[in-house]
Coordinates of C-alpha atoms in Angstrom, one line a residue:
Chain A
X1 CA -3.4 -0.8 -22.3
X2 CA -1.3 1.9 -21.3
X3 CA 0.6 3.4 -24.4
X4 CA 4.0 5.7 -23.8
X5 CA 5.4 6.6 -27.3
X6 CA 9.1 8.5 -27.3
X7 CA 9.7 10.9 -30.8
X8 CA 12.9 8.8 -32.0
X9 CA 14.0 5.1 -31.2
X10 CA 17.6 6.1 -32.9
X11 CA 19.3 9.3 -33.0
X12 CA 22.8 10.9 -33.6
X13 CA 23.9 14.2 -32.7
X14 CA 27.1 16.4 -32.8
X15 CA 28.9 17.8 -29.7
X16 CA 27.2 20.9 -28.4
X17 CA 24.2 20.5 -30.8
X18 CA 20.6 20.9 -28.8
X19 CA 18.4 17.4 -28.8
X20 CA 14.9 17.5 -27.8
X21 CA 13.3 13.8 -26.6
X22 CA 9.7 14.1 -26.8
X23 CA 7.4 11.2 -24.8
X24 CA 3.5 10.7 -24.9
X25 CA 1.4 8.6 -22.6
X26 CA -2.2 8.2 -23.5
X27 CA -3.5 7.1 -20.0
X28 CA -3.7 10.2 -18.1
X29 CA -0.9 10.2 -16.0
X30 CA -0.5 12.7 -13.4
X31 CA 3.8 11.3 -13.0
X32 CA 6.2 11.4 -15.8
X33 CA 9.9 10.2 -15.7
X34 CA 13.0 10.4 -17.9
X35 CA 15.9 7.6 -17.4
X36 CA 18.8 6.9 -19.2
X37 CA 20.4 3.0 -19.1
X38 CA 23.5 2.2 -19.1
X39 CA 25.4 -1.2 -19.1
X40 CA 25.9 -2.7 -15.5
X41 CA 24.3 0.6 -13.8
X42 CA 20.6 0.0 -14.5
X43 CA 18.2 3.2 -14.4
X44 CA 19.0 6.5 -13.5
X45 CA 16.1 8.5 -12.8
X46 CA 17.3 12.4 -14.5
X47 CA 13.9 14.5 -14.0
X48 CA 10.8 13.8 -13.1
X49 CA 7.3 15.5 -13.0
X50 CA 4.4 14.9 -10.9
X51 CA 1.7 17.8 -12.8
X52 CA 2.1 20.1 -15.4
X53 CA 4.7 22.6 -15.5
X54 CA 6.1 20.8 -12.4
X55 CA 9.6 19.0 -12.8
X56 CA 12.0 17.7 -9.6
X57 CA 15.9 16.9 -10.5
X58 CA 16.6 13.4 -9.8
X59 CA 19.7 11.5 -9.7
X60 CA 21.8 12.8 -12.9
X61 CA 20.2 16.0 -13.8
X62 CA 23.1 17.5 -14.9
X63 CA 23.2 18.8 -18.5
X64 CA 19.4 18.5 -19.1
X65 CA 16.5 20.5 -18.7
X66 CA 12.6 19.0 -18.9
X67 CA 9.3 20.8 -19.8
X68 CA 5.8 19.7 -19.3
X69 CA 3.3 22.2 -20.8
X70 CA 0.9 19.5 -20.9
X71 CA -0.4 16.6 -18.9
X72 CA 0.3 14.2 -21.9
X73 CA 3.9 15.2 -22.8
X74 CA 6.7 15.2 -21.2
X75 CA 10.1 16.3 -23.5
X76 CA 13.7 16.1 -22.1
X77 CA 16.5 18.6 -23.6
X78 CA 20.0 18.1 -23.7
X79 CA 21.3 21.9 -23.8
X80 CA 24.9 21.3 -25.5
X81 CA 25.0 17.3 -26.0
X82 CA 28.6 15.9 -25.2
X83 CA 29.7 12.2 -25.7
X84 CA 28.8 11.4 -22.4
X85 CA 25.4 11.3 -22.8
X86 CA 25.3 8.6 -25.3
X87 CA 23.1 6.2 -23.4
X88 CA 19.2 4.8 -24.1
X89 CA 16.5 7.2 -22.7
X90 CA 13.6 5.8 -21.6
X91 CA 10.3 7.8 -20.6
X92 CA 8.2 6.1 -18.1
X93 CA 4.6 7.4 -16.8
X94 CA 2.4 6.1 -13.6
X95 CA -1.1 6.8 -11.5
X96 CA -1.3 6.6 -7.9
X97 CA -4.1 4.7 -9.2
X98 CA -3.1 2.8 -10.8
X99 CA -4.6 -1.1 -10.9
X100 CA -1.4 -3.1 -10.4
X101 CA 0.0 -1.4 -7.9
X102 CA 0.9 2.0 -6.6
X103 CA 2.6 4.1 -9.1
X104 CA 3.6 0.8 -11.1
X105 CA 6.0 2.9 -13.5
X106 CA 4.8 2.0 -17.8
X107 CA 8.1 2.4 -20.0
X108 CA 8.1 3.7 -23.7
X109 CA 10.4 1.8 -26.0
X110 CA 13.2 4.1 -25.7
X111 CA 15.5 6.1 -28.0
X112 CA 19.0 5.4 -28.3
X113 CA 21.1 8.6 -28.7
X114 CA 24.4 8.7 -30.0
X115 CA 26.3 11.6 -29.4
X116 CA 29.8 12.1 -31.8
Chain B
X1 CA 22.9 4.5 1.8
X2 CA 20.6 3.3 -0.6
X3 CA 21.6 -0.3 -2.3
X4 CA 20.0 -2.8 -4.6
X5 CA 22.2 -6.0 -5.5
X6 CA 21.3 -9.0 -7.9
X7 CA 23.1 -11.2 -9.8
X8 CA 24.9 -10.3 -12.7
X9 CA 23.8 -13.2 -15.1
X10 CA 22.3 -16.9 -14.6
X11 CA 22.0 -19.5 -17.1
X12 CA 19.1 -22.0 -16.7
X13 CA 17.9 -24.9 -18.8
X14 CA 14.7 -24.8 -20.8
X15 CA 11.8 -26.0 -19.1
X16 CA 13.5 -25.6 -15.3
X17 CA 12.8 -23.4 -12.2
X18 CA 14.9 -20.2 -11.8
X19 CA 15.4 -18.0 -8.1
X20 CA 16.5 -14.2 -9.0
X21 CA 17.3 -12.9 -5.7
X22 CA 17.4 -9.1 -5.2
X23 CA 18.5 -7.8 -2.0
X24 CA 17.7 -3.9 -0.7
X25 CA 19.4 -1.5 1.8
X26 CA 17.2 1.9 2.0
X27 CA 16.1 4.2 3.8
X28 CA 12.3 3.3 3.7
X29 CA 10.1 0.9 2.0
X30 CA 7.0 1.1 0.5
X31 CA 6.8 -1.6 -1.9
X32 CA 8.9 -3.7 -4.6
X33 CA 8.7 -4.3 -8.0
X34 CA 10.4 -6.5 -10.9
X35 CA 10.1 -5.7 -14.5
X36 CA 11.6 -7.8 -17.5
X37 CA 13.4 -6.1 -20.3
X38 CA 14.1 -8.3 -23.7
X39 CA 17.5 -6.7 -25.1
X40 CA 17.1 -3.5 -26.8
X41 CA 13.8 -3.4 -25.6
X42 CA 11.3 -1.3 -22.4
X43 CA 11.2 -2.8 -19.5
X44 CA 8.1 -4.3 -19.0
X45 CA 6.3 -4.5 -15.7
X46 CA 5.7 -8.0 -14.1
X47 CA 5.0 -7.8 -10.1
X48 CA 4.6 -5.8 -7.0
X49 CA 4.8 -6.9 -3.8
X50 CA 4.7 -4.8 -0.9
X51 CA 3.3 -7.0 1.9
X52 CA 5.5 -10.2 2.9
X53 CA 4.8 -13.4 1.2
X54 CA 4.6 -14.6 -2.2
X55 CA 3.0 -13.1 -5.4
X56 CA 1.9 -15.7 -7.9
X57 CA 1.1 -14.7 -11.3
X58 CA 1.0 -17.8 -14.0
X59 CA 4.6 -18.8 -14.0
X60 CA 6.4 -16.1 -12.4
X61 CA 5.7 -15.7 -8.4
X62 CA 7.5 -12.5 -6.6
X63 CA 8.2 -13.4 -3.1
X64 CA 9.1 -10.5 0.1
X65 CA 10.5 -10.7 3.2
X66 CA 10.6 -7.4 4.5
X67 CA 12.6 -7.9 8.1
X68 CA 15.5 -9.2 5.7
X69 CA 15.1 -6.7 3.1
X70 CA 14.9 -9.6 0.2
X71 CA 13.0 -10.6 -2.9
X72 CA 13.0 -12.9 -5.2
X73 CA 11.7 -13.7 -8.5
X74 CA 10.8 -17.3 -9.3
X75 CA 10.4 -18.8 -13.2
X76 CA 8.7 -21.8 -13.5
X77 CA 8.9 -23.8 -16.5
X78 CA 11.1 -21.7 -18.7
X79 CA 10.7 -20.7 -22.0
X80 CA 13.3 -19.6 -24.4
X81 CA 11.5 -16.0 -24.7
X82 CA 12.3 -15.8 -20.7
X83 CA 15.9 -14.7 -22.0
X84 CA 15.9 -11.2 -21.0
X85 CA 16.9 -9.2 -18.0
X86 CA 15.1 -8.6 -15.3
X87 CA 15.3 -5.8 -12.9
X88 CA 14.2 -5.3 -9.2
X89 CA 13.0 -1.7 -7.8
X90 CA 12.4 -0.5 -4.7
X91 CA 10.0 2.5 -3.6
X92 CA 11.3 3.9 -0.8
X93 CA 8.6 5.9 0.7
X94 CA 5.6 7.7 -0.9
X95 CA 7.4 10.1 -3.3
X96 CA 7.2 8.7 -6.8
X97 CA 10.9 7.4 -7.1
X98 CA 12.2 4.4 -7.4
X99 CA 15.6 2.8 -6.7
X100 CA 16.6 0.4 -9.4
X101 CA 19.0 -2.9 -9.5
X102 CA 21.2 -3.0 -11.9
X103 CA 19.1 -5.8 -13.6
X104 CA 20.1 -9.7 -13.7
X105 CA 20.9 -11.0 -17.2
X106 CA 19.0 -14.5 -17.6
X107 CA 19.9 -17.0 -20.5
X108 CA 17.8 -19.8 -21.5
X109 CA 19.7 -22.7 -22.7
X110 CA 17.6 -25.4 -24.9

């Protein structure tokens, strides 16, 4: 089974302070994704990376940086958090080889971040 | 522009059939999917479809009509641990991204 682990399922930051999301897959996944939910919007894709050390801005990238330095992680960084980025992240990895389907997208359990 | 729309919320009884319908507007298409996320919880993947027909996979079946840019979901014999949203994606073309629905809140009533 594919296994995506995320560092935190709860966290709570300060304004301005720097928060680091960290995500592990386990399947050897060449494509990594950060999302963040929000009621009534569904997912909004923030950065994504398709090999190490490569990252493309998605929708929202806005306020965040990524790194990959390795195949297996993926970590998302919010530079100065503000209140506005209270939401659940959510860390998603996929093959184009995947056996159910091209790129079928497997989700870690999230971490919801609470910004004051 | 791109656009995914499903229902909000549906109520259905223990035991019934349920339809989730997802309609699509993009650019391209290159397959859909449907994942179910229990509250507070991943979403969890449950079909792809990317040819027209229907998907069947024990209770749940994904059908697609591509010419009218629909989908739909379909729950047979409904449990109560069917309570959980569930979204619809698109992939657009053969980049990695996908567009998401804003997920359809299903309640199972005994």
């Amino acid at each position: 089974d594919v296994k995506v682990t995320q560092s935190s399922r709860y966290l709570v930051k300060r304004t301005g302070e720097k928060v680091f999301l960290e995500c592990v897959q386990d399947m050897d996944h060449e494509n990594m994704f950060w999302y963040r939910q929000d009621p009534g919007l569904g997912l909004r894709l923030i950065y994504f990376s398709y090999d190490v050390k490569m990252k493309e801005k998605g929708d929202i990238p806005e306020g965040y940086s990524v790194s990959r330095e390795k195949k297996e992680r993926f970590s998302l960084i919010l530079e100065s958090a503000s209140t506005n980025q209270t939401s659940m992240y959510l860390c998603a990895s996929s093959s184009p080889s995947g056996l159910a389907g091209a790129d079928t997208q497997y989700f870690g359990p999230g971490t919801r971040l609470t910004v004051l | 522009g791109q656009n995914i729309d499903q229902p909000t919320e549906m109520t259905a009884t223990e035991g019934a059939i349920v339809q989730i319908n997802c309609t699509y507007q993009t650019s391209g298409f290159n397959g859909l999917f449907w994942y179910q996320q229990h509250a507070g919880e991943a979403p969890t993947f449950l079909s792809y479809n990317v040819l027209d027909g229907l998907e069947e996979k024990g209770r749940f079946s994904s059908f697609l009509s591509r010419s009218k840019g629909y989908s739909y979901l379909l729950l047979k014999e409904l449990q109560m641990k069917d309570s959980a949203s569930y979204l619809c994606a698109v992939r657009e073309d053969s980049n990695y991204q996908l567009i998401w629905g804003a997920g359809t809140k299903l309640i199972i009533k005994p």
